[in-house]
């Protein structure tokens, strides 16, 4: 598992340590970001994880966004024969008008460490890969939040997952009735996407699969926010997932005539010719802001408000209605308590369709844009230009993109924009498409953004998010003094192979971190905020090079002076004093002089020993 959230390791604290100081600091009325620390309605995003086209984790996703890259390719041959399925005539039976999409690597769909989750081979085979992805990402998101999953057992932790397709069920049915076994029902039921996580981690909060079409995962975020506000949940895992495994759903979607033939999403652009399907999943961990601050959690951003509504009937069931979109935008802004000109950016639904884009622009301009100064347009963009339309996972992908943009204080470019759609009066609407990566328009102000998601059938969702509150660092005590020298990095897994894989991931993490690596902080994360399993390894090193060499040896299964491996077996702790004369005068003096913690403990022991002498 990745030990970092966008390069910043998450650290779990205790009530007696940093969290107690954070709790005291949270009583302060406000921060530079304008977030009231005791605001009971604000919800903190404290952990995230994703598996997206061209990005297996958060760091890779941010690199994709910040570099202005995309991950759209021709449909892989192991999904279906894209050439045979292609026909430029949308009415051609069994055909689609595009050969392109955003796809996960095959290993991300087929691969699954069933033994890690105590799932047998037959049950794992019967599981929809969407269940596997959500389960893995829920675990990773908790780790990135600095939470040991086992600590949540029997807690009021809610799980909310957006999903709309059942491609794996279609595959199962192709094998006939004889292929159905006792695992098939749980393996293919959409509701189990959430229930599987609750069962595996022993969670007692609400566990709900949400299907509102393409807005499913952002509607799930709204439901989780409300559950946390009511006290129904004390923590929430929220996500969305969508996998394109069979041509059936592809053909079904394509018959509406909404696909981009050239596989590009031209959001708000004059060339807008449809959307390109993508796939993937994302999970975020939500917690009431006041509690997150008190517990010293790593806060990526804050959800200030959200809203959901429906079009209530328009020109057609699948045709969006501007009045309803404008209404949900205003409701979310009202719930968040922010003025229109405080919002600096909106992550669009932005599918790049000739019908949908003008409707969305009109609604956004009326709700946010026209009230702004002429020289301060609202910036907009769409992650669909990078990874395609993830449908039921589109909203969570947009939320994670926006959260990363707030965290890095950088707004990535929206791709494929040259000139505005002639049916979108950008200037009059007070809107501007973000076309290059850079700083936010007003970095001196609190960074506030919106995320939109519209579902076919008219269920609309919008979420208002804000930068994380600025928390003053606790005064450094003697116990916080950093000791220069080698650090210990503990690694564990349920198998030797898992530990080696951890070694490879950590080696990659060290190389990518470069000079910004804080080895002592990572050591604290690995020791205090990660589950400990029976297969163990400890890597030691005084600098990045030594750590990398030892980690690479671990990954390769080779011995190294800075590496110790073994199996933890239950037993009693024994202290052995050899009595063989190995002691020497002045031993441990260097440690005593460099470590305040060791010195204090040593002095305490000496006092006790001296008191017992005759």
Coordinates of C-alpha atoms in Angstrom, one line a residue:
X1 CA 0.0 0.0 0.0
X2 CA 1.2 3.5 -0.8
X3 CA 2.4 5.1 2.5
X4 CA 1.6 8.6 1.3
X5 CA -1.2 10.9 0.3
X6 CA 0.1 12.9 -2.6
X7 CA 3.6 12.6 -1.1
X8 CA 2.5 13.6 2.4
X9 CA 2.5 10.5 4.7
X10 CA -0.5 10.4 7.0
X11 CA 0.2 10.0 10.7
X12 CA -2.2 8.6 13.3
X13 CA -2.0 10.3 16.7
X14 CA -3.1 9.4 20.2
X15 CA -5.2 11.3 22.7
X16 CA -2.3 11.7 25.0
X17 CA 0.0 13.1 22.3
X18 CA -0.4 15.3 19.2
X19 CA -4.2 14.8 19.1
X20 CA -4.6 16.4 22.5
X21 CA -2.7 19.5 21.3
X22 CA -4.7 19.5 18.1
X23 CA -7.9 19.3 20.2
X24 CA -6.9 22.3 22.2
X25 CA -6.0 24.2 19.0
X26 CA -9.3 23.4 17.4
X27 CA -11.1 25.6 19.9
X28 CA -9.7 28.6 18.0
X29 CA -12.6 30.4 16.3
X30 CA -11.2 30.6 12.8
X31 CA -8.1 30.0 10.6
X32 CA -6.6 31.8 7.7
X33 CA -8.8 29.8 5.4
X34 CA -11.9 31.0 7.0
X35 CA -13.0 27.6 8.2
X36 CA -14.6 27.6 11.6
X37 CA -12.9 24.8 13.4
X38 CA -15.9 24.0 15.6
X39 CA -18.4 24.1 12.6
X40 CA -20.5 20.9 13.2
X41 CA -21.8 21.0 9.6
X42 CA -18.4 20.9 7.9
X43 CA -17.0 17.5 6.8
X44 CA -13.3 16.8 6.4
X45 CA -11.8 14.6 3.7
X46 CA -9.1 12.8 5.6
X47 CA -8.1 10.0 3.2
X48 CA -8.5 9.1 -0.5
X49 CA -7.5 6.3 -2.9
X50 CA -8.1 5.7 -6.6
X51 CA -7.6 3.4 -9.5
X52 CA -8.1 5.3 -12.7
X53 CA -7.0 5.1 -16.4
X54 CA -3.3 5.9 -16.5
X55 CA -3.2 6.2 -12.7
X56 CA -2.9 3.4 -10.2
X57 CA -2.8 5.7 -7.2
X58 CA -3.2 9.4 -6.1
X59 CA 0.3 10.4 -6.9
X60 CA 0.1 9.0 -10.5
X61 CA -3.3 10.7 -10.9
X62 CA -1.9 14.1 -9.9
X63 CA 1.0 13.7 -12.3
X64 CA -1.4 12.9 -15.1
X65 CA -3.5 16.0 -14.3
X66 CA -0.6 18.4 -13.6
X67 CA 1.2 17.4 -16.8
X68 CA -1.9 18.0 -18.9
X69 CA -1.9 14.4 -20.1
X70 CA -4.7 12.0 -21.0
X71 CA -5.2 8.2 -20.7
X72 CA -7.5 7.6 -23.7
X73 CA -6.6 4.6 -25.9
X74 CA -8.1 2.2 -28.3
X75 CA -10.2 -0.4 -26.6
X76 CA -7.9 -3.3 -25.5
X77 CA -8.4 -6.6 -27.4
X78 CA -9.1 -8.5 -24.1
X79 CA -12.3 -6.4 -23.7
X80 CA -13.8 -6.7 -27.2
X81 CA -12.9 -6.4 -30.8
X82 CA -13.2 -2.6 -31.2
X83 CA -12.6 -2.6 -34.9
X84 CA -15.4 -5.2 -35.5
X85 CA -17.8 -3.3 -33.3
X86 CA -17.2 0.0 -35.0
X87 CA -19.6 1.6 -37.4
X88 CA -20.0 5.3 -38.1
X89 CA -23.7 4.8 -38.5
X90 CA -25.2 5.1 -35.0
X91 CA -28.3 3.1 -36.1
X92 CA -26.2 0.1 -37.2
X93 CA -27.4 -2.9 -35.1
X94 CA -24.9 -4.1 -32.5
X95 CA -22.3 -1.4 -33.4
X96 CA -20.9 1.7 -31.8
X97 CA -19.4 4.9 -33.3
X98 CA -16.1 4.9 -31.5
X99 CA -13.1 2.6 -30.9
X100 CA -11.8 4.5 -27.9
X101 CA -12.0 4.7 -24.1
X102 CA -10.2 5.1 -20.8
X103 CA -9.3 1.7 -19.4
X104 CA -7.5 0.2 -16.4
X105 CA -4.6 -2.1 -16.8
X106 CA -5.7 -5.8 -17.1
X107 CA -4.0 -6.6 -13.7
X108 CA -6.1 -3.9 -12.0
X109 CA -9.3 -5.7 -13.1
X110 CA -8.3 -9.4 -12.9
X111 CA -5.8 -9.1 -10.0
X112 CA -7.0 -9.5 -6.5
X113 CA -5.3 -10.6 -3.2
X114 CA -8.2 -12.7 -2.0
X115 CA -6.2 -14.3 0.8
X116 CA -5.5 -10.8 2.3
X117 CA -9.2 -10.3 2.8
X118 CA -9.8 -13.9 4.0
X119 CA -11.8 -14.8 0.9
X120 CA -11.6 -18.2 -0.6
X121 CA -10.7 -18.9 -4.3
X122 CA -14.2 -19.9 -5.4
X123 CA -15.8 -16.9 -3.7
X124 CA -13.2 -14.5 -5.2
X125 CA -13.9 -15.9 -8.7
X126 CA -17.6 -15.2 -8.2
X127 CA -17.0 -11.7 -7.1
X128 CA -17.7 -8.8 -9.5
X129 CA -14.3 -7.1 -10.0
X130 CA -16.0 -3.9 -9.0
X131 CA -16.4 -5.4 -5.5
X132 CA -12.7 -6.2 -5.4
X133 CA -11.7 -2.7 -6.4
X134 CA -13.9 -1.0 -3.8
X135 CA -12.7 -3.3 -1.1
X136 CA -9.0 -2.7 -1.9
X137 CA -9.5 1.1 -2.3
X138 CA -11.4 1.3 1.0
X139 CA -8.4 -0.3 2.8
X140 CA -6.0 2.0 1.0
X141 CA -8.0 5.1 1.7
X142 CA -8.1 4.3 5.4
X143 CA -4.4 3.7 5.4
X144 CA -3.9 7.1 3.7
X145 CA -6.0 8.6 6.4
X146 CA -3.7 7.1 9.1
X147 CA -6.4 4.7 10.3
X148 CA -5.7 1.1 11.0
X149 CA -8.7 -0.7 9.5
X150 CA -9.0 -3.1 12.4
X151 CA -9.5 -0.2 14.8
X152 CA -12.9 0.5 13.2
X153 CA -14.5 -2.9 14.0
X154 CA -18.0 -2.4 15.5
X155 CA -17.8 1.3 14.9
X156 CA -20.6 3.5 13.4
X157 CA -18.7 3.8 10.1
X158 CA -20.9 4.2 7.1
X159 CA -20.2 2.9 3.6
X160 CA -21.8 4.6 0.5
X161 CA -20.9 3.4 -3.0
X162 CA -22.2 4.7 -6.3
X163 CA -22.5 2.1 -9.2
X164 CA -24.8 1.6 -12.2
X165 CA -23.5 -1.2 -14.5
X166 CA -23.4 -5.0 -14.0
X167 CA -21.1 -6.1 -16.8
X168 CA -19.7 -9.0 -14.7
X169 CA -23.2 -10.3 -14.2
X170 CA -23.6 -10.3 -18.0
X171 CA -20.4 -12.4 -18.3
X172 CA -21.6 -14.9 -15.7
X173 CA -24.9 -15.4 -17.4
X174 CA -23.2 -16.2 -20.7
X175 CA -21.9 -19.4 -19.1
X176 CA -25.5 -20.7 -18.5
X177 CA -27.4 -21.7 -15.4
X178 CA -24.9 -24.5 -14.5
X179 CA -22.3 -21.8 -13.8
X180 CA -24.3 -20.4 -10.9
X181 CA -23.2 -21.5 -7.5
X182 CA -23.7 -20.5 -3.9
X183 CA -21.4 -17.5 -4.2
X184 CA -23.1 -16.1 -7.3
X185 CA -25.8 -14.1 -5.6
X186 CA -23.5 -12.1 -3.3
X187 CA -20.9 -11.9 -6.0
X188 CA -23.1 -10.2 -8.5
X189 CA -25.6 -8.2 -6.4
X190 CA -24.8 -4.4 -6.7
X191 CA -25.7 -3.7 -3.1
X192 CA -22.8 -5.9 -2.0
X193 CA -20.4 -3.3 -3.3
X194 CA -21.0 -1.4 0.0
X195 CA -21.9 -4.4 2.1
X196 CA -18.7 -6.3 1.3
X197 CA -16.7 -3.5 2.8
X198 CA -18.9 -3.3 5.9
X199 CA -18.6 -7.1 6.4
X200 CA -14.9 -7.3 5.8
X201 CA -14.1 -4.5 8.2
X202 CA -16.9 -5.2 10.7
X203 CA -18.5 -1.8 10.3
X204 CA -21.9 -1.0 11.9
X205 CA -22.9 2.2 10.1
X206 CA -25.2 2.5 7.1
X207 CA -24.1 0.4 4.1
X208 CA -25.7 1.6 0.9
X209 CA -25.1 1.1 -2.9
X210 CA -26.4 4.2 -4.7
X211 CA -27.6 4.2 -8.3
X212 CA -28.7 7.5 -9.7
X213 CA -27.0 6.9 -13.0
X214 CA -24.0 9.0 -13.9
X215 CA -24.4 11.1 -10.7
X216 CA -24.3 8.0 -8.4
X217 CA -21.0 8.6 -6.6
X218 CA -21.5 12.3 -5.9
X219 CA -25.0 11.5 -4.7
X220 CA -23.3 9.0 -2.4
X221 CA -21.1 11.8 -1.1
X222 CA -24.2 13.9 -0.3
X223 CA -25.8 11.0 1.6
X224 CA -22.6 10.4 3.5
X225 CA -22.3 14.1 4.5
X226 CA -25.9 14.1 5.7
X227 CA -25.4 10.9 7.7
X228 CA -22.3 12.4 9.4
X229 CA -24.1 15.6 10.2
X230 CA -27.0 13.7 11.8
X231 CA -24.6 11.6 13.9
X232 CA -25.8 8.4 12.2
X233 CA -22.2 7.8 11.1
X234 CA -19.1 8.8 12.9
X235 CA -16.9 8.1 9.9
X236 CA -17.8 7.4 6.3
X237 CA -16.2 5.6 3.4
X238 CA -17.6 6.9 0.1
X239 CA -16.8 5.9 -3.4
X240 CA -17.9 5.1 -6.9
X241 CA -16.9 2.3 -9.4
X242 CA -17.5 1.5 -13.0
X243 CA -15.9 -1.2 -15.2
X244 CA -16.5 -1.7 -18.9
X245 CA -16.0 -5.4 -19.3
X246 CA -18.4 -6.4 -22.1
X247 CA -19.6 -4.7 -25.3
X248 CA -23.2 -5.0 -24.2
X249 CA -23.2 -1.9 -22.0
X250 CA -21.0 -0.1 -24.6
X251 CA -23.5 -0.7 -27.4
X252 CA -26.4 0.2 -25.1
X253 CA -24.8 3.5 -24.2
X254 CA -23.7 4.2 -27.8
X255 CA -27.2 3.9 -29.2
X256 CA -28.1 7.3 -27.7
X257 CA -25.7 8.8 -30.1
X258 CA -23.5 10.5 -27.4
X259 CA -20.1 8.9 -28.1
X260 CA -17.2 11.0 -29.5
X261 CA -16.0 9.3 -32.7
X262 CA -12.4 10.4 -32.2
X263 CA -12.3 9.5 -28.6
X264 CA -11.8 13.0 -27.2
X265 CA -13.9 15.0 -24.8
X266 CA -14.1 18.6 -26.0
X267 CA -15.8 20.1 -23.0
X268 CA -17.4 23.5 -23.7
X269 CA -15.4 23.5 -27.0
X270 CA -16.9 24.3 -30.5
X271 CA -15.7 20.8 -31.5
X272 CA -17.8 19.0 -28.9
X273 CA -19.0 15.8 -30.5
X274 CA -19.8 13.5 -27.6
X275 CA -18.2 11.8 -24.7
X276 CA -15.7 8.9 -24.4
X277 CA -16.3 6.2 -21.8
X278 CA -13.8 5.6 -19.0
X279 CA -13.6 3.2 -16.1
X280 CA -12.2 3.1 -12.6
X281 CA -12.9 3.7 -9.0
X282 CA -12.3 6.1 -6.1
X283 CA -12.9 6.1 -2.4
X284 CA -12.7 9.0 0.1
X285 CA -12.8 8.9 3.9
X286 CA -15.0 11.6 5.5
X287 CA -15.2 12.7 9.1
X288 CA -16.8 15.7 10.9
X289 CA -14.3 18.6 10.7
X290 CA -14.3 19.3 14.5
X291 CA -13.5 15.6 15.3
X292 CA -10.9 15.4 12.5
X293 CA -9.1 18.5 14.0
X294 CA -9.4 17.2 17.5
X295 CA -7.9 13.8 16.4
X296 CA -5.1 15.4 14.5
X297 CA -6.2 13.7 11.2
X298 CA -4.5 14.7 7.9
X299 CA -7.1 16.9 6.2
X300 CA -7.0 17.2 2.4
X301 CA -9.9 19.5 2.1
X302 CA -13.3 20.3 3.6
X303 CA -16.8 19.7 2.3
X304 CA -18.8 22.8 3.1
X305 CA -22.1 21.9 1.5
X306 CA -23.9 19.7 -0.9
X307 CA -27.3 19.3 -2.6
X308 CA -29.2 16.8 -4.7
X309 CA -32.4 17.3 -6.8
X310 CA -34.1 16.0 -10.0
X311 CA -35.0 17.7 -13.3
X312 CA -38.6 16.9 -12.6
X313 CA -39.4 16.5 -16.3
X314 CA -38.0 18.3 -19.3
X315 CA -38.0 17.8 -23.1
X316 CA -37.0 14.2 -22.7
X317 CA -36.0 11.7 -20.0
X318 CA -32.3 11.8 -20.9
X319 CA -32.2 15.6 -21.7
X320 CA -30.8 17.8 -18.9
X321 CA -32.8 20.8 -17.7
X322 CA -30.9 24.1 -16.9
X323 CA -33.4 25.3 -14.4
X324 CA -33.0 22.2 -12.2
X325 CA -29.2 22.3 -12.5
X326 CA -29.2 26.0 -11.5
X327 CA -31.4 25.1 -8.5
X328 CA -29.1 22.4 -7.2
X329 CA -26.1 24.7 -7.6
X330 CA -27.8 27.4 -5.5
X331 CA -28.9 24.9 -2.9
X332 CA -25.4 23.6 -2.5
X333 CA -24.0 27.1 -2.2
X334 CA -26.6 28.0 0.4
X335 CA -25.9 24.8 2.3
X336 CA -22.2 25.7 2.3
X337 CA -22.8 29.4 3.2
X338 CA -20.6 30.8 0.5
X339 CA -21.2 33.7 -1.9
X340 CA -21.0 33.1 -5.6
X341 CA -17.8 35.2 -6.1
X342 CA -16.1 33.1 -3.3
X343 CA -16.1 30.1 -5.6
X344 CA -12.9 30.2 -7.7
X345 CA -13.3 27.0 -9.7
X346 CA -16.0 24.4 -10.7
X347 CA -15.2 20.9 -11.8
X348 CA -17.9 20.4 -14.5
X349 CA -19.9 17.4 -15.3
X350 CA -18.4 18.4 -18.7
X351 CA -19.2 15.5 -21.0
X352 CA -18.4 17.4 -24.2
X353 CA -21.9 16.8 -25.8
X354 CA -23.5 19.4 -28.0
X355 CA -26.7 19.3 -25.9
X356 CA -25.4 18.9 -22.4
X357 CA -22.6 21.5 -22.4
X358 CA -24.8 24.5 -23.2
X359 CA -27.3 23.5 -20.6
X360 CA -24.6 23.1 -17.9
X361 CA -23.0 26.4 -18.9
X362 CA -26.3 28.3 -18.7
X363 CA -27.1 26.9 -15.2
X364 CA -23.6 27.6 -13.9
X365 CA -23.5 31.1 -15.3
X366 CA -26.9 31.9 -13.7
X367 CA -25.9 30.4 -10.3
X368 CA -22.3 31.4 -10.0
X369 CA -21.0 33.4 -12.9
X370 CA -23.1 36.4 -13.7
X371 CA -22.8 37.8 -10.2
X372 CA -19.0 38.2 -10.5
X373 CA -16.9 41.1 -11.6
X374 CA -16.2 41.1 -15.4
X375 CA -12.5 40.7 -14.8
X376 CA -12.9 37.8 -12.5
X377 CA -14.6 34.9 -14.4
X378 CA -15.3 31.6 -12.8
X379 CA -12.8 29.0 -13.9
X380 CA -14.2 25.6 -15.1
X381 CA -12.8 22.3 -16.3
X382 CA -13.5 18.6 -16.7
X383 CA -11.5 15.6 -15.7
X384 CA -13.4 13.7 -18.4
X385 CA -10.9 15.3 -20.9
X386 CA -8.1 13.3 -19.1
X387 CA -9.7 9.9 -18.3
X388 CA -13.0 9.8 -20.0
X389 CA -16.5 9.6 -18.5
X390 CA -16.5 7.2 -15.6
X391 CA -20.3 7.3 -15.4
X392 CA -21.2 6.1 -11.9
X393 CA -17.7 6.9 -10.7
X394 CA -17.5 10.2 -12.5
X395 CA -18.4 12.3 -9.5
X396 CA -15.9 10.8 -7.2
X397 CA -13.2 11.2 -9.8
X398 CA -14.1 14.9 -10.1
X399 CA -14.1 15.3 -6.3
X400 CA -10.7 13.6 -5.9
X401 CA -9.3 15.8 -8.7
X402 CA -10.6 18.9 -7.0
X403 CA -9.3 17.8 -3.6
X404 CA -5.8 17.2 -5.0
X405 CA -6.0 20.7 -6.7
X406 CA -6.8 22.3 -3.3
X407 CA -4.1 20.2 -1.5
X408 CA -1.4 21.2 -4.1
X409 CA -2.8 24.7 -4.5
X410 CA -2.6 24.2 -8.2
X411 CA -5.4 24.1 -10.9
X412 CA -4.7 21.6 -13.7
X413 CA -5.7 22.4 -17.3
X414 CA -8.9 21.1 -18.9
X415 CA -7.8 19.5 -22.1
X416 CA -9.0 19.9 -25.7
X417 CA -10.3 23.4 -25.5
X418 CA -9.6 25.9 -28.3
X419 CA -12.7 28.0 -28.9
X420 CA -16.0 28.0 -27.1
X421 CA -19.1 26.2 -28.3
X422 CA -21.1 28.8 -30.3
X423 CA -24.1 28.0 -28.0
X424 CA -22.1 28.9 -24.9
X425 CA -21.6 32.7 -24.3
X426 CA -18.7 32.2 -21.9
X427 CA -18.0 35.9 -21.4
X428 CA -21.6 36.8 -20.7
X429 CA -22.0 33.9 -18.4
X430 CA -18.9 34.9 -16.4
X431 CA -17.1 31.6 -17.1
X432 CA -13.6 30.7 -18.4
X433 CA -12.2 27.3 -19.3
X434 CA -9.0 26.5 -17.5
X435 CA -6.4 25.8 -20.2
X436 CA -3.1 25.6 -18.4
X437 CA -1.9 24.3 -15.1
X438 CA -1.0 26.9 -12.5
X439 CA -1.9 28.7 -9.3
X440 CA -5.5 29.4 -8.4
X441 CA -6.8 32.8 -9.6
X442 CA -6.8 34.3 -6.0
X443 CA -4.4 32.2 -3.9
X444 CA -4.5 34.9 -1.2
X445 CA -8.2 34.1 -0.6
X446 CA -9.7 30.9 0.8
X447 CA -9.7 28.4 -2.0
X448 CA -13.3 27.3 -2.7
X449 CA -14.5 25.1 -5.5
X450 CA -17.6 23.2 -6.7
X451 CA -18.0 19.7 -8.1
X452 CA -21.0 18.9 -10.4
X453 CA -22.4 15.6 -11.5
X454 CA -25.6 15.1 -13.6
X455 CA -27.3 11.7 -14.1
X456 CA -29.4 10.5 -17.0
X457 CA -32.9 10.6 -15.7
X458 CA -32.3 14.0 -14.1
X459 CA -30.8 13.3 -10.7
X460 CA -28.3 16.2 -10.2
X461 CA -25.7 16.6 -7.4
X462 CA -23.3 19.4 -6.5
X463 CA -20.7 19.6 -3.7
X464 CA -18.9 22.7 -2.4
X465 CA -15.3 22.1 -1.1
X466 CA -12.8 24.3 0.5
X467 CA -9.1 24.1 1.3
X468 CA -8.0 22.4 4.5
X469 CA -7.9 24.7 7.6
X470 CA -4.5 26.0 8.6
X471 CA -3.6 24.4 11.9
X472 CA -0.7 25.9 13.8
X473 CA 2.0 23.4 14.6
X474 CA 2.2 22.3 18.2
X475 CA 5.2 23.7 20.1
X476 CA 8.1 21.3 19.8
X477 CA 8.9 19.5 23.0
X478 CA 12.1 17.7 23.9
X479 CA 10.3 14.4 22.9
X480 CA 10.0 15.7 19.4
X481 CA 13.7 16.3 18.8
X482 CA 14.7 14.5 15.7
X483 CA 17.7 12.2 16.1
X484 CA 20.1 12.2 13.1
X485 CA 21.2 8.8 12.0
X486 CA 19.6 5.6 10.8
X487 CA 15.8 5.1 10.9
X488 CA 13.8 1.9 11.1
X489 CA 11.0 1.2 8.6
X490 CA 8.9 -1.7 9.6
X491 CA 7.0 -3.6 6.8
X492 CA 4.5 -6.4 7.2
X493 CA 2.2 -8.6 5.1
X494 CA 0.2 -11.7 5.1
X495 CA 2.7 -13.5 2.9
X496 CA 6.4 -13.2 1.9
X497 CA 5.3 -12.0 -1.5
X498 CA 3.2 -9.3 0.1
X499 CA 6.1 -8.0 2.1
X500 CA 8.3 -8.0 -1.0
X501 CA 5.7 -6.1 -2.9
X502 CA 5.7 -3.5 0.0
X503 CA 9.4 -3.2 -0.4
X504 CA 9.1 -2.5 -4.1
X505 CA 6.4 0.1 -3.5
X506 CA 8.4 1.8 -0.8
X507 CA 11.6 1.9 -2.9
X508 CA 9.6 3.6 -5.7
X509 CA 8.2 6.0 -3.1
X510 CA 11.7 6.9 -1.9
X511 CA 12.9 7.5 -5.5
X512 CA 9.9 9.7 -6.4
X513 CA 10.2 11.7 -3.1
X514 CA 13.7 12.8 -3.8
X515 CA 15.1 15.5 -1.5
X516 CA 11.6 16.0 0.0
X517 CA 11.7 12.6 1.8
X518 CA 11.3 12.8 5.6
X519 CA 12.4 9.3 6.6
X520 CA 11.5 9.8 10.3
X521 CA 7.9 10.8 9.5
X522 CA 7.5 7.8 7.2
X523 CA 8.9 5.6 10.0
X524 CA 6.2 6.9 12.3
X525 CA 3.5 6.2 9.8
X526 CA 4.7 2.6 9.1
X527 CA 5.0 1.9 12.8
X528 CA 1.9 3.5 14.1
X529 CA -0.6 3.8 11.3
X530 CA -0.4 0.6 9.4
X531 CA -1.8 -2.9 10.2
X532 CA 0.8 -5.3 11.4
X533 CA 0.7 -8.8 10.0
X534 CA 2.7 -12.0 10.7
X535 CA 5.3 -11.7 7.9
X536 CA 7.7 -8.9 8.9
X537 CA 10.7 -7.0 7.7
X538 CA 12.6 -4.1 9.1
X539 CA 14.6 -1.8 6.8
X540 CA 17.3 0.5 8.2
X541 CA 19.2 3.3 6.6
X542 CA 20.7 6.7 7.3
X543 CA 19.7 8.3 4.0
X544 CA 17.5 7.8 1.0
X545 CA 20.2 5.8 -0.9
X546 CA 20.7 3.3 2.0
X547 CA 16.9 2.9 2.4
X548 CA 16.4 2.3 -1.3
X549 CA 19.2 -0.3 -1.5
X550 CA 17.7 -2.2 1.5
X551 CA 14.2 -1.9 0.1
X552 CA 15.3 -3.2 -3.3
X553 CA 16.9 -6.1 -1.6
X554 CA 13.7 -6.8 0.3
X555 CA 11.8 -6.7 -3.0
X556 CA 14.2 -9.1 -4.7
X557 CA 14.3 -11.5 -1.7
X558 CA 18.0 -10.8 -1.2
X559 CA 20.0 -10.3 2.0
X560 CA 21.3 -6.9 2.9
X561 CA 23.0 -5.4 5.9
X562 CA 20.2 -3.0 6.4
X563 CA 17.4 -5.6 6.3
X564 CA 16.0 -8.1 8.8
X565 CA 13.1 -10.4 7.9
X566 CA 11.1 -13.0 9.8
X567 CA 7.8 -14.2 11.0
X568 CA 6.1 -12.9 14.1
X569 CA 4.8 -15.7 16.3
X570 CA 2.7 -15.2 19.4
X571 CA 4.6 -15.4 22.5
X572 CA 5.7 -13.7 25.7
X573 CA 8.3 -10.9 25.8
X574 CA 11.5 -11.9 27.5
X575 CA 14.4 -9.6 28.6
X576 CA 17.8 -11.3 28.7
X577 CA 20.7 -9.8 30.5
X578 CA 23.7 -11.9 29.5
X579 CA 26.1 -11.1 32.4
X580 CA 29.1 -11.9 30.2
X581 CA 31.0 -8.7 30.7
X582 CA 29.9 -7.1 27.3
X583 CA 29.1 -3.8 29.1
X584 CA 31.6 -1.0 29.1
X585 CA 31.9 2.3 30.8
X586 CA 30.3 5.1 28.9
X587 CA 28.2 2.9 26.6
X588 CA 25.1 4.7 25.2
X589 CA 26.6 8.1 26.0
X590 CA 26.1 9.3 22.4
X591 CA 22.5 8.2 22.4
X592 CA 22.0 9.9 25.8
X593 CA 23.3 13.1 24.4
X594 CA 21.4 13.1 21.2
X595 CA 18.0 11.7 22.3
X596 CA 16.0 13.6 24.9
X597 CA 13.5 10.7 25.2
X598 CA 16.3 8.1 25.9
X599 CA 18.0 10.5 28.4
X600 CA 14.8 11.1 30.3
X601 CA 14.1 7.3 30.5
X602 CA 17.7 6.6 31.5
X603 CA 17.6 9.2 34.3
X604 CA 14.3 7.9 35.6
X605 CA 15.7 4.3 35.8
X606 CA 18.9 5.6 37.5
X607 CA 16.8 7.3 40.2
X608 CA 14.9 4.1 40.9
X609 CA 18.1 2.0 41.0
X610 CA 19.9 4.5 43.2
X611 CA 17.0 4.5 45.6
X612 CA 17.2 0.8 46.0
X613 CA 20.9 0.7 46.8
X614 CA 22.1 0.2 50.4

